[in-house]
Coordinates of C-alpha atoms in Angstrom, one line a residue:
Chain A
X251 CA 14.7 -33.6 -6.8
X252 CA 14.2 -30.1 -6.1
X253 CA 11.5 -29.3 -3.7
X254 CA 11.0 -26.0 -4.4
X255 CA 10.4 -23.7 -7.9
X256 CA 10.0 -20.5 -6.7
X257 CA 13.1 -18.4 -6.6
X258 CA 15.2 -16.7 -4.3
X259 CA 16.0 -13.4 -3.5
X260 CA 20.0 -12.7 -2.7
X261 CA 20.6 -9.3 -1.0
X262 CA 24.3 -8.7 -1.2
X263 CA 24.9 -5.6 0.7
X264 CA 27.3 -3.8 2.6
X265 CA 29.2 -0.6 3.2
X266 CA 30.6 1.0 0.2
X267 CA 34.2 -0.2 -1.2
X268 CA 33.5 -3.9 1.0
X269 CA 34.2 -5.5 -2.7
X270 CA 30.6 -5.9 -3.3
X271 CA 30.6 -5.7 -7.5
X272 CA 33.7 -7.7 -6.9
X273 CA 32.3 -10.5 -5.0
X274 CA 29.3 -11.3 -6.9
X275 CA 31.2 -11.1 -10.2
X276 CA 33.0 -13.8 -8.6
X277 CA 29.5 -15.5 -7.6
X278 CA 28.5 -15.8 -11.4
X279 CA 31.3 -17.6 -12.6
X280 CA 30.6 -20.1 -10.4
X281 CA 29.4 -23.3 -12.3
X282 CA 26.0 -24.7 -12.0
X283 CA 24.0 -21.9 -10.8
X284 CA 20.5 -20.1 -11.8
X285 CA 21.6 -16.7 -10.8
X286 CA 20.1 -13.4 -12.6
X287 CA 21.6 -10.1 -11.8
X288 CA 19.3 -7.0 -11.4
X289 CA 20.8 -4.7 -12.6
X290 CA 20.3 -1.4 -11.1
X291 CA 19.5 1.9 -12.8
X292 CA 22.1 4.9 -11.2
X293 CA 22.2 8.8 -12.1
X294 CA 26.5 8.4 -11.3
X295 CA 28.2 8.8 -14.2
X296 CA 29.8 5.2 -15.8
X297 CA 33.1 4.3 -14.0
X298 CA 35.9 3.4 -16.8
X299 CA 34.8 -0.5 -18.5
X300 CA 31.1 0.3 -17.1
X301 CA 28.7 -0.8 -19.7
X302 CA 24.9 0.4 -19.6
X303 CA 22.4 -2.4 -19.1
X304 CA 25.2 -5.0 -18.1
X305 CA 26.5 -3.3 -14.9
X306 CA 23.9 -0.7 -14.4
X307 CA 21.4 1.0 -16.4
X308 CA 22.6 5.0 -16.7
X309 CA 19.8 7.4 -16.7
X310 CA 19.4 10.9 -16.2
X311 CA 18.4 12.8 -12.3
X312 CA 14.7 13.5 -13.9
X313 CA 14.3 10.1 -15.8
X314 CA 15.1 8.9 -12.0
X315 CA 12.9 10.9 -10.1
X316 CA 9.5 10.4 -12.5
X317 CA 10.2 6.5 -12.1
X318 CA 10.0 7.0 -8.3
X319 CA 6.9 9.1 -9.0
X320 CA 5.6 6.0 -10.7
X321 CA 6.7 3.1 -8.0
X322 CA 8.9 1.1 -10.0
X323 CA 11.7 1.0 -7.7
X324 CA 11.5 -2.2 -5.6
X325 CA 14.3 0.1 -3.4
X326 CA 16.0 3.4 -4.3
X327 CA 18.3 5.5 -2.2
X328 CA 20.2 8.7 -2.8
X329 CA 24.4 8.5 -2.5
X330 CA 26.8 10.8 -2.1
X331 CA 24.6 12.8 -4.1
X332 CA 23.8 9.8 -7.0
X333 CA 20.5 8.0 -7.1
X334 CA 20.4 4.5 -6.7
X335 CA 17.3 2.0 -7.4
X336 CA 16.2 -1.3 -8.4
X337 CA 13.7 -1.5 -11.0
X338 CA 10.9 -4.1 -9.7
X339 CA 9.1 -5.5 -12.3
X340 CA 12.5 -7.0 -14.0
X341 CA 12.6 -8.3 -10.3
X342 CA 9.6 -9.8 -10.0
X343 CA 9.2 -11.4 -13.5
X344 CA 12.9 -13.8 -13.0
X345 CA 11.6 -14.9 -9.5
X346 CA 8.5 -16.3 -11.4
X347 CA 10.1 -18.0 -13.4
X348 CA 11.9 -19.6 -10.9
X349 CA 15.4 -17.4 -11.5
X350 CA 17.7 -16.9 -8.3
X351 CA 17.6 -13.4 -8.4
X352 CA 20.9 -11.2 -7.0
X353 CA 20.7 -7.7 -5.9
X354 CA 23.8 -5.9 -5.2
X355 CA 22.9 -2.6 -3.3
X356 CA 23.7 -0.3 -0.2
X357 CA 22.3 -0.3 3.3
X358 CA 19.8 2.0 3.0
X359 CA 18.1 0.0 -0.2
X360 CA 18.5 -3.7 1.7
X361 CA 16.3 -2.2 4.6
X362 CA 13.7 -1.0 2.1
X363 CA 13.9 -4.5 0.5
X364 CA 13.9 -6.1 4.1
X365 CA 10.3 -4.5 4.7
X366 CA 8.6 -5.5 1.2
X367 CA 10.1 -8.6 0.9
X368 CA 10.1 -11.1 4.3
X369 CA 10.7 -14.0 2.4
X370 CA 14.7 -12.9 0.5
X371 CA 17.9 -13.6 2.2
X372 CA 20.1 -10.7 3.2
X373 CA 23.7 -10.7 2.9
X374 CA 26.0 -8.7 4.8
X375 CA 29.5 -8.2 3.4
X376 CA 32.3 -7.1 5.3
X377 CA 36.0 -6.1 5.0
X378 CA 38.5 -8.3 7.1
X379 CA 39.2 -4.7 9.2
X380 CA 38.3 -1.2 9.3
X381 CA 41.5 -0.4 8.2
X382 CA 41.1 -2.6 5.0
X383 CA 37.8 -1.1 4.1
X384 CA 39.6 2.6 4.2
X385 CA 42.5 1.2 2.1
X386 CA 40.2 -0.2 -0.3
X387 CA 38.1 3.0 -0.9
X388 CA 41.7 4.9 -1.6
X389 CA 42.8 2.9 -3.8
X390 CA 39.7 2.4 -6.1
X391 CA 41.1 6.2 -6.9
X392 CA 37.8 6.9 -8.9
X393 CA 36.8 9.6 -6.7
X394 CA 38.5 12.6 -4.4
X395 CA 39.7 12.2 -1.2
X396 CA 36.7 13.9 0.1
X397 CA 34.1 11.3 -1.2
X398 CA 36.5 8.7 0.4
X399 CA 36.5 10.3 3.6
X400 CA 32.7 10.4 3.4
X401 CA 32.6 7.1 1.8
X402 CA 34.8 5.7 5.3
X403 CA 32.8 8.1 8.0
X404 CA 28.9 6.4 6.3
X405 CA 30.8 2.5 6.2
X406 CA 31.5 3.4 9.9
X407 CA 27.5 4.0 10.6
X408 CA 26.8 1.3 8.6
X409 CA 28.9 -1.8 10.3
X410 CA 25.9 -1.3 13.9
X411 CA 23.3 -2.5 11.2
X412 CA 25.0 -5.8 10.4
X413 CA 22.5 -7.4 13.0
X414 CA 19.4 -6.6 10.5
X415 CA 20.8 -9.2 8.5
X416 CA 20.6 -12.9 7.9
X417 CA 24.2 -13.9 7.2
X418 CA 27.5 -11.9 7.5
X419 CA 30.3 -12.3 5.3
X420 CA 33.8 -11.5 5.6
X421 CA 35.3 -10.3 2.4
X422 CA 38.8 -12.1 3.2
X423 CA 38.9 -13.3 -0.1
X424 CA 36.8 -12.7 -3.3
X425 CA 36.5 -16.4 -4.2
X426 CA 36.1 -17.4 -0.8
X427 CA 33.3 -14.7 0.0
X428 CA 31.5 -16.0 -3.3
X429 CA 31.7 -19.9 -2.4
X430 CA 30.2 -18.7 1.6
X431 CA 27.8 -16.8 -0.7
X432 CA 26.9 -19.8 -2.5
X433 CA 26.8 -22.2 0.0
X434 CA 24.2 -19.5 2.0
X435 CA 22.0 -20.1 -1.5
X436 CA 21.6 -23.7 -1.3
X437 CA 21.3 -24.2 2.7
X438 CA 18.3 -21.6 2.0
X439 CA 16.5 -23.7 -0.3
X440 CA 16.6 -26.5 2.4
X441 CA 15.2 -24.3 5.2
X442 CA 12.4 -25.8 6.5
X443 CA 10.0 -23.1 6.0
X444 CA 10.5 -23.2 2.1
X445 CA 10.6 -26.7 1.4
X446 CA 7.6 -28.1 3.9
X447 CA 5.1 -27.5 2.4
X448 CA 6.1 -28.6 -1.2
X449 CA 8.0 -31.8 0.9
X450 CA 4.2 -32.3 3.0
X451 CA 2.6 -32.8 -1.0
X452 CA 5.4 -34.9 -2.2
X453 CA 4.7 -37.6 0.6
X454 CA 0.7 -37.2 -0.2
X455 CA 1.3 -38.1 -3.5
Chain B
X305 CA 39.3 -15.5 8.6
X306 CA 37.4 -17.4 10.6
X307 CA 34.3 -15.5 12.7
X308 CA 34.1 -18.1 14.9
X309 CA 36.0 -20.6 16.8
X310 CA 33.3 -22.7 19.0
X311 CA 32.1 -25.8 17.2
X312 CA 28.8 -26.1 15.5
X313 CA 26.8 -29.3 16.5
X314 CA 24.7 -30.5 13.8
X315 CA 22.1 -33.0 14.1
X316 CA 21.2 -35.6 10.8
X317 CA 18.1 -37.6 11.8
X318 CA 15.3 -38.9 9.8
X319 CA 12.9 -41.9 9.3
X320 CA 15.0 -45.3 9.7
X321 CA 16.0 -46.5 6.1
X322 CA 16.2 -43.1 4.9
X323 CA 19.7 -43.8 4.6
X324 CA 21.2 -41.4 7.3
X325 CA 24.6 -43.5 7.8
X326 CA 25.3 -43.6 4.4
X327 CA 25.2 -39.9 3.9
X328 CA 26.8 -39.1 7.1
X329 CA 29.8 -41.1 5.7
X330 CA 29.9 -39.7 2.2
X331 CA 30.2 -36.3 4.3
X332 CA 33.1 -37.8 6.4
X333 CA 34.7 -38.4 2.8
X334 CA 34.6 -35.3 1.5
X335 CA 37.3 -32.8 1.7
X336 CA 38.6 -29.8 3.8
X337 CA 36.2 -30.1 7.0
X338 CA 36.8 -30.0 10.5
X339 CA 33.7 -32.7 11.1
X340 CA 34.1 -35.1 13.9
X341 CA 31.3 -37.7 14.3
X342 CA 30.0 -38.9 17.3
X343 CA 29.5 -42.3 18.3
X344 CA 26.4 -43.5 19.3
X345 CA 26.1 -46.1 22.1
X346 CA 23.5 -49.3 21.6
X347 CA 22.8 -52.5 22.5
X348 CA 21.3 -53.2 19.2
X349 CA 23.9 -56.5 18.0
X350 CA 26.5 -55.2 15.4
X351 CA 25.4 -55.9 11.9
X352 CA 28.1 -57.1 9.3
X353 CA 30.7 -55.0 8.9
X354 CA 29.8 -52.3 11.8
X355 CA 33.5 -52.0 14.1
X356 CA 32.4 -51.6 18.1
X357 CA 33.8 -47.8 18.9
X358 CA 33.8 -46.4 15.1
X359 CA 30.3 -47.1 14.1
X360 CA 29.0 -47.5 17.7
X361 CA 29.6 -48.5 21.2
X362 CA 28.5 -51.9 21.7
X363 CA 27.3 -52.2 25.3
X364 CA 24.5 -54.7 27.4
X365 CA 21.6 -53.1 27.9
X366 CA 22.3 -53.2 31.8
X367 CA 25.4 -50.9 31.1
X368 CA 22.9 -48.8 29.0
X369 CA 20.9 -48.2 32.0
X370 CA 23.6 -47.6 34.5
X371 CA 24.2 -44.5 32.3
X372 CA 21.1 -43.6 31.5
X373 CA 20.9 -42.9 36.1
X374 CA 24.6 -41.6 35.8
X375 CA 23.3 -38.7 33.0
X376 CA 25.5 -39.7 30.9
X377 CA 23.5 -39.1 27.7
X378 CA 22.9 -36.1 25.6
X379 CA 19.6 -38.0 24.0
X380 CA 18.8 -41.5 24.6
X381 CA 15.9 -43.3 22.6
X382 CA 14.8 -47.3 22.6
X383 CA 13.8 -48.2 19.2
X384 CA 12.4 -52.0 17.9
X385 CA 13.8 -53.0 21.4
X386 CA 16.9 -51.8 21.4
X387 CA 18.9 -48.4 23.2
X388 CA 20.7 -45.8 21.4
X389 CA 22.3 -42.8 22.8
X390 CA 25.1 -39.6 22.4
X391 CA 27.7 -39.7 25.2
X392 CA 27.2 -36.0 26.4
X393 CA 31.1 -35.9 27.5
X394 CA 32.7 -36.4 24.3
X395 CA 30.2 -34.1 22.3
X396 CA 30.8 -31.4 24.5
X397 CA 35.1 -32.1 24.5
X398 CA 34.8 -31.8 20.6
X399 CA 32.7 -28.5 20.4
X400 CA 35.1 -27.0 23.0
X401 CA 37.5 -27.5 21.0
X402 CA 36.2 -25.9 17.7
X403 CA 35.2 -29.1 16.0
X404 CA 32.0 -29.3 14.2
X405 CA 29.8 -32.4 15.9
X406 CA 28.0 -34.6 13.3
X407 CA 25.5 -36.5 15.9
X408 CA 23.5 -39.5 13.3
X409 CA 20.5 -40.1 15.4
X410 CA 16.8 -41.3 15.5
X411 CA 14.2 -38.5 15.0
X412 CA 12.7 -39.4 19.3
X413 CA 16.6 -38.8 20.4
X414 CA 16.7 -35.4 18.1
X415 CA 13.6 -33.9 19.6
X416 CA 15.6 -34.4 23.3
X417 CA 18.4 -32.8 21.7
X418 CA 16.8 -29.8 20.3
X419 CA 14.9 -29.0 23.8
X420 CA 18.7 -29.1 25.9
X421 CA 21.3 -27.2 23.1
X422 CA 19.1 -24.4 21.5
X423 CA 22.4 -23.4 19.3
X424 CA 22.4 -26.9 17.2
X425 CA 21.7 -27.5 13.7
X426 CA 18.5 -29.8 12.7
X427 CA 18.6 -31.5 9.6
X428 CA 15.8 -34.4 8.3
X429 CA 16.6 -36.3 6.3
X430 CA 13.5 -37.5 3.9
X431 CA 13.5 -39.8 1.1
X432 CA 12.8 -39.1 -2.5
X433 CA 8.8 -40.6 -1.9
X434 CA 7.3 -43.3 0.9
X435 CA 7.6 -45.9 -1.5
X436 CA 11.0 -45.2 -2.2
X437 CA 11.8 -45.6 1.5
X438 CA 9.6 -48.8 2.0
X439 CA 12.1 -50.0 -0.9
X440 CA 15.3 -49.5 1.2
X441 CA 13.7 -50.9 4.7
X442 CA 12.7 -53.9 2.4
X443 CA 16.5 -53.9 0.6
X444 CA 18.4 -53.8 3.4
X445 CA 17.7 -57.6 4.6
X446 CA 19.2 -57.2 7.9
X447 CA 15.4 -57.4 9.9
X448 CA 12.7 -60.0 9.3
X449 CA 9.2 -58.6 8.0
X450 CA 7.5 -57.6 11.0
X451 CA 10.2 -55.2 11.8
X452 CA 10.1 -53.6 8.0
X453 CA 6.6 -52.7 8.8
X454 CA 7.2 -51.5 12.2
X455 CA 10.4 -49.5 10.5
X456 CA 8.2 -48.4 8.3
X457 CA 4.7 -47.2 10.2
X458 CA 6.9 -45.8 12.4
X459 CA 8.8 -44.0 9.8
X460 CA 5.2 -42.3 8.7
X461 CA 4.5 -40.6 11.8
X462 CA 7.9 -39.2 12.1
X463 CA 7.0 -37.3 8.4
X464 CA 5.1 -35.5 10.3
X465 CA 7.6 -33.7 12.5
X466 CA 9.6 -32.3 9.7
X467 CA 8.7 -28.8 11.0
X468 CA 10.6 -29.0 13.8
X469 CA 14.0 -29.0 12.0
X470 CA 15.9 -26.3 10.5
X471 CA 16.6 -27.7 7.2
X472 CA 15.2 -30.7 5.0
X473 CA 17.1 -32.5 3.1
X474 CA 15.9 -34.9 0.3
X475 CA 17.9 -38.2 0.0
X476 CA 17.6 -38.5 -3.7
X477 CA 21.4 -38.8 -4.4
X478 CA 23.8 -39.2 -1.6
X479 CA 26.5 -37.3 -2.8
X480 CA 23.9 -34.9 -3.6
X481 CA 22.9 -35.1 0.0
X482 CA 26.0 -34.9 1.6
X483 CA 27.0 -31.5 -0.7
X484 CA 23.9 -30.0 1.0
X485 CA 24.4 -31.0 3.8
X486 CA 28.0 -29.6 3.8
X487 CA 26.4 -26.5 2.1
X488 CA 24.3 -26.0 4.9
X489 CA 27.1 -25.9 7.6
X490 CA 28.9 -23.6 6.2
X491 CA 26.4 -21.2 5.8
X492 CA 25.0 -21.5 9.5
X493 CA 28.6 -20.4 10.4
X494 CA 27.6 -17.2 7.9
X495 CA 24.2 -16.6 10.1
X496 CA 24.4 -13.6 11.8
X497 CA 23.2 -14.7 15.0
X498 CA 26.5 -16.7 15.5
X499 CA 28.9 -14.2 14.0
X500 CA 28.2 -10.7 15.1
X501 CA 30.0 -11.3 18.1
X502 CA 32.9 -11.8 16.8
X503 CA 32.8 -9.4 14.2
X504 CA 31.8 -6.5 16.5
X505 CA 35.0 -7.2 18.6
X506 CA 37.0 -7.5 15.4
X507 CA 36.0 -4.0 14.1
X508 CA 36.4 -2.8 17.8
X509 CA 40.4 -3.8 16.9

């Protein structure tokens, strides 16, 4: 019996090279789930195997900026000069229908979602160390050592925020994060606060 | 890596008949945990099968309350006539040492427990529908009529107190039941509130 139909909210976040992309492509090979990914919309430029509409939807800096103009971002931010959002209707429409919906996103956007949405469950990933975290960022090699160093210096600020969130995850290991991440999804449908009032109408009937 | 070393106690309670022994022991059967459960201490008589020290402490109800004046009791409740309490001392032995406490008790001892350890997990247990659970009082055949309806009256009002755990769990399926149950653990050692300790002194490293 499920006791409730609306669905969920899952805000994966964390500091840039954590192993978010990583972790919840691990998340939807899991069996048995009814996860959606939003998928953002980004003015970076595709990293190599980066397919438009599957991993993010590519736009250009003034297609971004008019659909800020026109509040369709549930949460945007600007990166290391690249724009960042998350289109809201898409959003919206899967938790209707009663979709698990996934958002994979930086700091500054989870805070923005934290505001307009009370009710989703915020994910903090970390790395095992600091030290991992820096390795990490090197070796993705996709950028210059400069954006890396930036990159480290902005994961430093963001660790202090790690108490805004409702869970934090270590990223020890990839499969490991995704099965804490999963486990997180399902305790959260049994919170009290969700189920009692569809549990209260269950007894009445 | 582990965030946290202290145990967790976690507290599965319920109407009577909901079945909370038989999912507490399809948890016990499950693999890779670190649950211990602790034994309760009655006078109720054993029924068939029960062993005196794995499914409870058998004592006279004059040893009952000799402990009850020597504290001995983390929560202590008289139901249908008969004592049932949680040893305090071996509870707080196991969470010392990192194990996760399983305490099996009725919904009047939970309520104690929730007032004296703030940090615990609260789980009811509900059935599927009333009737459902006016089946299993009825099936079980270990209590004459009169103590069915009792059960079961009693059972009703305790519906009502749902709200004051932190997850409900529907007994539709007792593997089922025990998987969100195990579900749930895991992800309260994810909740921020118990890990940022730990992970601020790890980053600190």
């Amino acid at each position: 019996m499920k006791l409730n139909e609306r669905g969920l909210l899952i805000v994966i976040s964390g500091p840039s090279g954590v192993g978010k992309g990583t972790v919840r492509r691990a998340l939807f090979e899991m069996k048995n789930h009814n996860l959606v990914y939003s998928v953002s919309v980004t003015t970076r430029p595709p990293r190599a195997g980066e397919v438009d509409g599957k991993d993010y939807y590519f736009v250009d800096r003034n297609t971004f900026l008019q659909e800020i103009k026109e509040d369709k971002f549930l949460e945007y931010a600007e990166f290391v000069g690249n724009f960042y959002g998350t289109p809201k209707d898409k959003v919206d429409e899967a938790l209707d229908s009663g979709k698990e919906v996934v958002l994979e996103i930086e700091v500054e956007g989870a805070l923005q979602v934290r505001e307009k949405m009370k009710e989703a469950v915020f994910i903090f990933l970390v790395p095992p160390s600091k030290k991992a975290l820096y390795e990490r960022l090197r070796a993705r090699g996709t950028e210059d050592p400069e954006i890396v160093e930036k990159r480290f210096k902005k994961a430093e600020k963001e660790f202090s925020l790690a108490y805004k969130y409702d869970y934090i995850v270590v990223n020890d290991d990839v499969n490991n994060a995704a099965d804490k991440i999963m486990a997180i999804i399902r305790a959260e449908h049994a919170r009290t606060q969700r189920t009692i009032h569809k549990y209260t109408k269950m007894l009445e009937e």
